[in-house]
Amino acid sequence: MSTTNLIETTIQFVKATLAQAEGGHDWFHIERVYKNAVLIAASENCDLEIVQLGALLHDIADSKFHDGDESIGPRTARTFLESKKVTPATIDHVIAIIENISFKGGKVERQFSSIELDIVQDADRLDAIGAIGIARTFNYGGFKNRALYNPEIAPNLTMTKDEYKNNEAPTINHFYEKLLLLKDKMNTTTGKQIAQDRHRYMEDFLEQFYAEWEGKK
């Protein structure tokens, strides 16, 4: 199967699989990450096919929606890629991207490194910040029925991986526990440049949010 046909087939598979997904982790999230990844890849020496497949399949079965099971995503992706006769080396690389892309509270070291992972991880993190990141954060908070903000509950910046996974704090806390940390965790030059503007947008949003909360604006 040609790369073009494989990517189109993968797109159709992801669209069908995520047809009923939560709004922040649906096909449109995948599409944005895919576009971000292709943009970043243009400035890097990388295997574009692996970048494309990694971006398209990185959230094919997010553990947050499968009782915390981190094996189902890689397993689903592997089964699909094997069915399309993708080479074992490419499959293994894509699976390694899926297994190592997540933030997980920022306390977990990656067990695999490649420029392709760097690119897809940056692309995914870009979709977690800026205007889209704000929208996704509150969408997921609503999905989990979390409070918008509670001044009496401070952000926890020392969570373990399990504590982060099971965290039920107000949505605003997530900005401090993840979103505002991502700018300094970007891997590529292009990712870092884009993250700067999106980070400033979130800071402006928070300033406005607190001013409205206190009745000052």
PDB file of C-alpha atoms in Angstrom:
ATOM      1  CA  MET A   1       0.000   0.000   0.000  1.00  0.00           C
ATOM      2  CA  SER A   2       1.381   3.429  -0.919  1.00  0.00           C
ATOM      3  CA  THR A   3       2.002   5.987   1.809  1.00  0.00           C
ATOM      4  CA  THR A   4      -0.808   8.180   0.445  1.00  0.00           C
ATOM      5  CA  ASN A   5      -3.303   5.300   0.530  1.00  0.00           C
ATOM      6  CA  LEU A   6      -2.124   4.191   3.985  1.00  0.00           C
ATOM      7  CA  ILE A   7      -2.580   7.661   5.442  1.00  0.00           C
ATOM      8  CA  GLU A   8      -6.044   8.032   3.897  1.00  0.00           C
ATOM      9  CA  THR A   9      -7.048   4.568   5.159  1.00  0.00           C
ATOM     10  CA  THR A  10      -5.759   5.470   8.626  1.00  0.00           C
ATOM     11  CA  ILE A  11      -7.733   8.711   8.607  1.00  0.00           C
ATOM     12  CA  GLN A  12     -10.934   6.837   7.819  1.00  0.00           C
ATOM     13  CA  PHE A  13     -10.196   4.278  10.554  1.00  0.00           C
ATOM     14  CA  VAL A  14      -9.589   6.990  13.163  1.00  0.00           C
ATOM     15  CA  LYS A  15     -12.708   8.930  12.143  1.00  0.00           C
ATOM     16  CA  ALA A  16     -14.855   5.827  12.523  1.00  0.00           C
ATOM     17  CA  THR A  17     -13.247   4.729  15.792  1.00  0.00           C
ATOM     18  CA  LEU A  18     -13.609   8.160  17.445  1.00  0.00           C
ATOM     19  CA  ALA A  19     -17.045   8.997  16.049  1.00  0.00           C
ATOM     20  CA  GLN A  20     -18.575   9.147  19.555  1.00  0.00           C
ATOM     21  CA  ALA A  21     -15.528  10.462  21.414  1.00  0.00           C
ATOM     22  CA  GLU A  22     -15.534  13.303  23.962  1.00  0.00           C
ATOM     23  CA  GLY A  23     -15.154  16.670  22.223  1.00  0.00           C
ATOM     24  CA  GLY A  24     -11.580  17.328  23.323  1.00  0.00           C
ATOM     25  CA  HIS A  25     -10.323  13.921  22.194  1.00  0.00           C
ATOM     26  CA  ASP A  26     -12.344  13.376  19.016  1.00  0.00           C
ATOM     27  CA  TRP A  27     -11.390  13.239  15.338  1.00  0.00           C
ATOM     28  CA  PHE A  28     -10.983  17.011  15.200  1.00  0.00           C
ATOM     29  CA  HIS A  29      -8.351  16.852  17.950  1.00  0.00           C
ATOM     30  CA  ILE A  30      -6.522  14.219  15.907  1.00  0.00           C
ATOM     31  CA  GLU A  31      -6.815  16.330  12.764  1.00  0.00           C
ATOM     32  CA  ARG A  32      -5.358  19.398  14.501  1.00  0.00           C
ATOM     33  CA  VAL A  33      -2.463  17.364  15.910  1.00  0.00           C
ATOM     34  CA  TYR A  34      -1.884  15.860  12.475  1.00  0.00           C
ATOM     35  CA  LYS A  35      -1.721  19.321  10.863  1.00  0.00           C
ATOM     36  CA  ASN A  36       0.583  20.611  13.608  1.00  0.00           C
ATOM     37  CA  ALA A  37       2.842  17.574  13.189  1.00  0.00           C
ATOM     38  CA  VAL A  38       3.121  17.977   9.415  1.00  0.00           C
ATOM     39  CA  LEU A  39       3.918  21.675   9.900  1.00  0.00           C
ATOM     40  CA  ILE A  40       6.677  20.942  12.407  1.00  0.00           C
ATOM     41  CA  ALA A  41       8.032  18.030  10.346  1.00  0.00           C
ATOM     42  CA  ALA A  42       8.660  20.373   7.411  1.00  0.00           C
ATOM     43  CA  SER A  43      11.527  21.918   9.392  1.00  0.00           C
ATOM     44  CA  GLU A  44      12.975  18.649  10.698  1.00  0.00           C
ATOM     45  CA  ASN A  45      14.927  15.733   9.241  1.00  0.00           C
ATOM     46  CA  CYS A  46      12.426  12.966   9.904  1.00  0.00           C
ATOM     47  CA  ASP A  47      10.412  10.065   8.526  1.00  0.00           C
ATOM     48  CA  LEU A  48       7.185  11.820   7.545  1.00  0.00           C
ATOM     49  CA  GLU A  49       5.166   8.616   7.255  1.00  0.00           C
ATOM     50  CA  ILE A  50       5.952   7.704  10.863  1.00  0.00           C
ATOM     51  CA  VAL A  51       5.094  11.245  11.980  1.00  0.00           C
ATOM     52  CA  GLN A  52       1.773  11.072  10.145  1.00  0.00           C
ATOM     53  CA  LEU A  53       0.843   7.658  11.504  1.00  0.00           C
ATOM     54  CA  GLY A  54       1.951   8.578  15.014  1.00  0.00           C
ATOM     55  CA  ALA A  55      -0.139  11.744  14.967  1.00  0.00           C
ATOM     56  CA  LEU A  56      -3.204   9.991  13.585  1.00  0.00           C
ATOM     57  CA  LEU A  57      -3.067   7.061  16.011  1.00  0.00           C
ATOM     58  CA  HIS A  58      -1.692   8.706  19.169  1.00  0.00           C
ATOM     59  CA  ASP A  59      -5.126   8.920  20.852  1.00  0.00           C
ATOM     60  CA  ILE A  60      -6.904   6.030  19.151  1.00  0.00           C
ATOM     61  CA  ALA A  61      -7.897   4.714  22.606  1.00  0.00           C
ATOM     62  CA  ASP A  62      -6.990   7.248  25.293  1.00  0.00           C
ATOM     63  CA  SER A  63      -6.586   5.521  28.657  1.00  0.00           C
ATOM     64  CA  LYS A  64      -8.706   8.272  30.337  1.00  0.00           C
ATOM     65  CA  PHE A  65     -11.744   6.791  28.600  1.00  0.00           C
ATOM     66  CA  HIS A  66     -10.806   3.144  29.126  1.00  0.00           C
ATOM     67  CA  ASP A  67     -10.557   2.846  32.915  1.00  0.00           C
ATOM     68  CA  GLY A  68      -6.923   3.938  32.880  1.00  0.00           C
ATOM     69  CA  ASP A  69      -5.827   1.047  30.655  1.00  0.00           C
ATOM     70  CA  GLU A  70      -2.683   2.308  28.898  1.00  0.00           C
ATOM     71  CA  SER A  71      -2.308  -0.851  26.805  1.00  0.00           C
ATOM     72  CA  ILE A  72      -5.479  -0.579  24.752  1.00  0.00           C
ATOM     73  CA  GLY A  73      -4.278   2.321  22.576  1.00  0.00           C
ATOM     74  CA  PRO A  74      -1.015   0.709  21.466  1.00  0.00           C
ATOM     75  CA  ARG A  75      -2.790  -2.616  21.009  1.00  0.00           C
ATOM     76  CA  THR A  76      -5.532  -1.104  18.844  1.00  0.00           C
ATOM     77  CA  ALA A  77      -2.990   0.747  16.720  1.00  0.00           C
ATOM     78  CA  ARG A  78      -0.805  -2.340  16.277  1.00  0.00           C
ATOM     79  CA  THR A  79      -3.743  -4.487  15.191  1.00  0.00           C
ATOM     80  CA  PHE A  80      -4.780  -1.885  12.623  1.00  0.00           C
ATOM     81  CA  LEU A  81      -1.276  -1.365  11.210  1.00  0.00           C
ATOM     82  CA  GLU A  82      -0.599  -5.091  11.007  1.00  0.00           C
ATOM     83  CA  SER A  83      -3.842  -5.527   9.073  1.00  0.00           C
ATOM     84  CA  LYS A  84      -2.517  -3.038   6.511  1.00  0.00           C
ATOM     85  CA  LYS A  85       0.784  -4.929   6.146  1.00  0.00           C
ATOM     86  CA  VAL A  86       2.864  -2.028   7.491  1.00  0.00           C
ATOM     87  CA  THR A  87       6.489  -2.992   8.100  1.00  0.00           C
ATOM     88  CA  PRO A  88       7.324  -4.214  11.623  1.00  0.00           C
ATOM     89  CA  ALA A  89       9.923  -1.456  12.087  1.00  0.00           C
ATOM     90  CA  THR A  90       7.378   1.262  11.284  1.00  0.00           C
ATOM     91  CA  ILE A  91       4.763  -0.347  13.528  1.00  0.00           C
ATOM     92  CA  ASP A  92       7.186  -0.586  16.438  1.00  0.00           C
ATOM     93  CA  HIS A  93       8.170   3.071  16.024  1.00  0.00           C
ATOM     94  CA  VAL A  94       4.552   4.261  15.903  1.00  0.00           C
ATOM     95  CA  ILE A  95       3.685   2.192  18.977  1.00  0.00           C
ATOM     96  CA  ALA A  96       6.663   3.682  20.832  1.00  0.00           C
ATOM     97  CA  ILE A  97       5.338   7.149  20.013  1.00  0.00           C
ATOM     98  CA  ILE A  98       1.894   6.269  21.364  1.00  0.00           C
ATOM     99  CA  GLU A  99       3.376   4.798  24.551  1.00  0.00           C
ATOM    100  CA  ASN A 100       5.619   7.782  25.273  1.00  0.00           C
ATOM    101  CA  ILE A 101       3.671  10.837  24.123  1.00  0.00           C
ATOM    102  CA  SER A 102       1.539  11.574  27.181  1.00  0.00           C
ATOM    103  CA  PHE A 103       2.264  14.195  29.841  1.00  0.00           C
ATOM    104  CA  LYS A 104       1.258  11.949  32.789  1.00  0.00           C
ATOM    105  CA  GLY A 105       1.816  14.704  35.293  1.00  0.00           C
ATOM    106  CA  GLY A 106       5.269  15.469  33.926  1.00  0.00           C
ATOM    107  CA  LYS A 107       6.847  13.024  36.376  1.00  0.00           C
ATOM    108  CA  VAL A 108       7.442  10.119  33.999  1.00  0.00           C
ATOM    109  CA  GLU A 109      10.609   9.868  31.916  1.00  0.00           C
ATOM    110  CA  ARG A 110      10.259   8.817  28.298  1.00  0.00           C
ATOM    111  CA  GLN A 111      11.456   5.299  27.604  1.00  0.00           C
ATOM    112  CA  PHE A 112      12.058   6.003  23.918  1.00  0.00           C
ATOM    113  CA  SER A 113      13.511   8.874  21.906  1.00  0.00           C
ATOM    114  CA  SER A 114      13.264   9.890  18.253  1.00  0.00           C
ATOM    115  CA  ILE A 115      12.747  13.062  16.273  1.00  0.00           C
ATOM    116  CA  GLU A 116       9.404  11.644  15.143  1.00  0.00           C
ATOM    117  CA  LEU A 117       8.262  11.322  18.765  1.00  0.00           C
ATOM    118  CA  ASP A 118       9.526  14.852  19.461  1.00  0.00           C
ATOM    119  CA  ILE A 119       7.426  16.178  16.583  1.00  0.00           C
ATOM    120  CA  VAL A 120       4.212  14.347  17.443  1.00  0.00           C
ATOM    121  CA  GLN A 121       4.569  15.160  21.131  1.00  0.00           C
ATOM    122  CA  ASP A 122       5.005  18.866  20.340  1.00  0.00           C
ATOM    123  CA  ALA A 123       2.005  18.768  18.006  1.00  0.00           C
ATOM    124  CA  ASP A 124      -0.144  17.136  20.692  1.00  0.00           C
ATOM    125  CA  ARG A 125       1.016  19.598  23.353  1.00  0.00           C
ATOM    126  CA  LEU A 126       0.269  22.564  21.106  1.00  0.00           C
ATOM    127  CA  ASP A 127      -3.348  21.407  20.963  1.00  0.00           C
ATOM    128  CA  ALA A 128      -3.416  21.472  24.785  1.00  0.00           C
ATOM    129  CA  ILE A 129      -2.550  25.178  25.015  1.00  0.00           C
ATOM    130  CA  GLY A 130      -3.795  28.486  23.607  1.00  0.00           C
ATOM    131  CA  ALA A 131      -7.437  29.084  22.688  1.00  0.00           C
ATOM    132  CA  ILE A 132      -8.027  25.469  21.679  1.00  0.00           C
ATOM    133  CA  GLY A 133      -6.349  24.245  24.850  1.00  0.00           C
ATOM    134  CA  ILE A 134      -8.602  26.431  26.996  1.00  0.00           C
ATOM    135  CA  ALA A 135     -11.704  25.179  25.181  1.00  0.00           C
ATOM    136  CA  ARG A 136     -10.630  21.535  25.498  1.00  0.00           C
ATOM    137  CA  THR A 137      -9.823  21.923  29.187  1.00  0.00           C
ATOM    138  CA  PHE A 138     -13.233  23.270  30.099  1.00  0.00           C
ATOM    139  CA  ASN A 139     -14.968  20.803  27.805  1.00  0.00           C
ATOM    140  CA  TYR A 140     -13.280  17.903  29.612  1.00  0.00           C
ATOM    141  CA  GLY A 141     -13.953  19.497  33.006  1.00  0.00           C
ATOM    142  CA  GLY A 142     -17.635  19.657  32.123  1.00  0.00           C
ATOM    143  CA  PHE A 143     -17.539  16.091  30.854  1.00  0.00           C
ATOM    144  CA  LYS A 144     -16.182  15.044  34.280  1.00  0.00           C
ATOM    145  CA  ASN A 145     -18.572  17.390  36.141  1.00  0.00           C
ATOM    146  CA  ARG A 146     -15.726  19.315  37.786  1.00  0.00           C
ATOM    147  CA  ALA A 147     -15.990  22.768  39.336  1.00  0.00           C
ATOM    148  CA  LEU A 148     -14.697  25.651  37.236  1.00  0.00           C
ATOM    149  CA  TYR A 149     -12.653  27.064  40.105  1.00  0.00           C
ATOM    150  CA  ASN A 150     -12.451  26.859  43.866  1.00  0.00           C
ATOM    151  CA  PRO A 151     -10.093  29.354  45.557  1.00  0.00           C
ATOM    152  CA  GLU A 152      -9.806  26.997  48.535  1.00  0.00           C
ATOM    153  CA  ILE A 153      -8.294  24.180  46.443  1.00  0.00           C
ATOM    154  CA  ALA A 154      -4.740  25.002  45.411  1.00  0.00           C
ATOM    155  CA  PRO A 155      -3.048  23.414  42.388  1.00  0.00           C
ATOM    156  CA  ASN A 156      -0.886  20.412  43.229  1.00  0.00           C
ATOM    157  CA  LEU A 157       2.446  20.574  41.422  1.00  0.00           C
ATOM    158  CA  THR A 158       3.965  17.506  43.081  1.00  0.00           C
ATOM    159  CA  MET A 159       1.515  14.806  41.993  1.00  0.00           C
ATOM    160  CA  THR A 160       2.688  11.320  41.145  1.00  0.00           C
ATOM    161  CA  LYS A 161       1.569   9.738  37.881  1.00  0.00           C
ATOM    162  CA  ASP A 162      -1.322   7.952  39.638  1.00  0.00           C
ATOM    163  CA  GLU A 163      -2.358  11.084  41.531  1.00  0.00           C
ATOM    164  CA  TYR A 164      -2.375  13.047  38.288  1.00  0.00           C
ATOM    165  CA  LYS A 165      -4.435  10.375  36.540  1.00  0.00           C
ATOM    166  CA  ASN A 166      -7.048  10.347  39.336  1.00  0.00           C
ATOM    167  CA  ASN A 167      -7.056  14.097  39.982  1.00  0.00           C
ATOM    168  CA  GLU A 168     -10.540  15.625  40.330  1.00  0.00           C
ATOM    169  CA  ALA A 169      -9.551  19.217  41.119  1.00  0.00           C
ATOM    170  CA  PRO A 170     -11.335  22.246  39.600  1.00  0.00           C
ATOM    171  CA  THR A 171     -10.597  22.912  35.943  1.00  0.00           C
ATOM    172  CA  ILE A 172      -8.603  26.101  36.565  1.00  0.00           C
ATOM    173  CA  ASN A 173      -6.071  24.063  38.535  1.00  0.00           C
ATOM    174  CA  HIS A 174      -5.244  22.126  35.373  1.00  0.00           C
ATOM    175  CA  PHE A 175      -3.679  25.247  33.888  1.00  0.00           C
ATOM    176  CA  TYR A 176      -1.028  25.198  36.612  1.00  0.00           C
ATOM    177  CA  GLU A 177      -0.712  21.424  36.830  1.00  0.00           C
ATOM    178  CA  LYS A 178      -0.158  20.992  33.074  1.00  0.00           C
ATOM    179  CA  LEU A 179      -0.988  23.672  30.515  1.00  0.00           C
ATOM    180  CA  LEU A 180       1.312  26.448  31.718  1.00  0.00           C
ATOM    181  CA  LEU A 181       4.166  23.942  32.032  1.00  0.00           C
ATOM    182  CA  LEU A 182       4.101  22.811  28.414  1.00  0.00           C
ATOM    183  CA  LYS A 183       5.840  25.830  26.862  1.00  0.00           C
ATOM    184  CA  ASP A 184       9.103  24.835  28.508  1.00  0.00           C
ATOM    185  CA  LYS A 185       8.706  21.170  27.599  1.00  0.00           C
ATOM    186  CA  MET A 186       8.566  21.585  23.819  1.00  0.00           C
ATOM    187  CA  ASN A 187      11.155  19.659  21.812  1.00  0.00           C
ATOM    188  CA  THR A 188      11.468  21.363  18.427  1.00  0.00           C
ATOM    189  CA  THR A 189      12.283  24.908  17.365  1.00  0.00           C
ATOM    190  CA  THR A 190       8.975  25.297  15.532  1.00  0.00           C
ATOM    191  CA  GLY A 191       7.032  23.869  18.469  1.00  0.00           C
ATOM    192  CA  LYS A 192       8.735  26.260  20.871  1.00  0.00           C
ATOM    193  CA  GLN A 193       7.957  29.252  18.663  1.00  0.00           C
ATOM    194  CA  ILE A 194       4.258  28.434  18.332  1.00  0.00           C
ATOM    195  CA  ALA A 195       3.980  27.620  22.044  1.00  0.00           C
ATOM    196  CA  GLN A 196       5.176  31.101  23.051  1.00  0.00           C
ATOM    197  CA  ASP A 197       2.110  32.860  21.624  1.00  0.00           C
ATOM    198  CA  ARG A 198      -0.322  30.236  22.870  1.00  0.00           C
ATOM    199  CA  HIS A 199       1.186  30.439  26.358  1.00  0.00           C
ATOM    200  CA  ARG A 200       0.744  34.219  26.480  1.00  0.00           C
ATOM    201  CA  TYR A 201      -2.878  33.816  25.389  1.00  0.00           C
ATOM    202  CA  MET A 202      -3.536  31.529  28.364  1.00  0.00           C
ATOM    203  CA  GLU A 203      -1.885  33.976  30.759  1.00  0.00           C
ATOM    204  CA  ASP A 204      -4.132  36.759  29.437  1.00  0.00           C
ATOM    205  CA  PHE A 205      -7.175  34.507  29.819  1.00  0.00           C
ATOM    206  CA  LEU A 206      -6.351  33.697  33.439  1.00  0.00           C
ATOM    207  CA  GLU A 207      -5.843  37.374  34.265  1.00  0.00           C
ATOM    208  CA  GLN A 208      -9.268  38.156  32.813  1.00  0.00           C
ATOM    209  CA  PHE A 209     -10.848  35.129  34.535  1.00  0.00           C
ATOM    210  CA  TYR A 210      -9.675  36.150  38.001  1.00  0.00           C
ATOM    211  CA  ALA A 211     -10.675  39.768  37.444  1.00  0.00           C
ATOM    212  CA  GLU A 212     -14.198  38.691  36.494  1.00  0.00           C
ATOM    213  CA  TRP A 213     -14.324  36.196  39.385  1.00  0.00           C
ATOM    214  CA  GLU A 214     -13.526  38.998  41.855  1.00  0.00           C
ATOM    215  CA  GLY A 215     -15.947  41.404  40.179  1.00  0.00           C
ATOM    216  CA  LYS A 216     -13.193  43.782  39.097  1.00  0.00           C
ATOM    217  CA  LYS A 217     -14.049  43.831  35.376  1.00  0.00           C
TER     218      LYS A 217
END
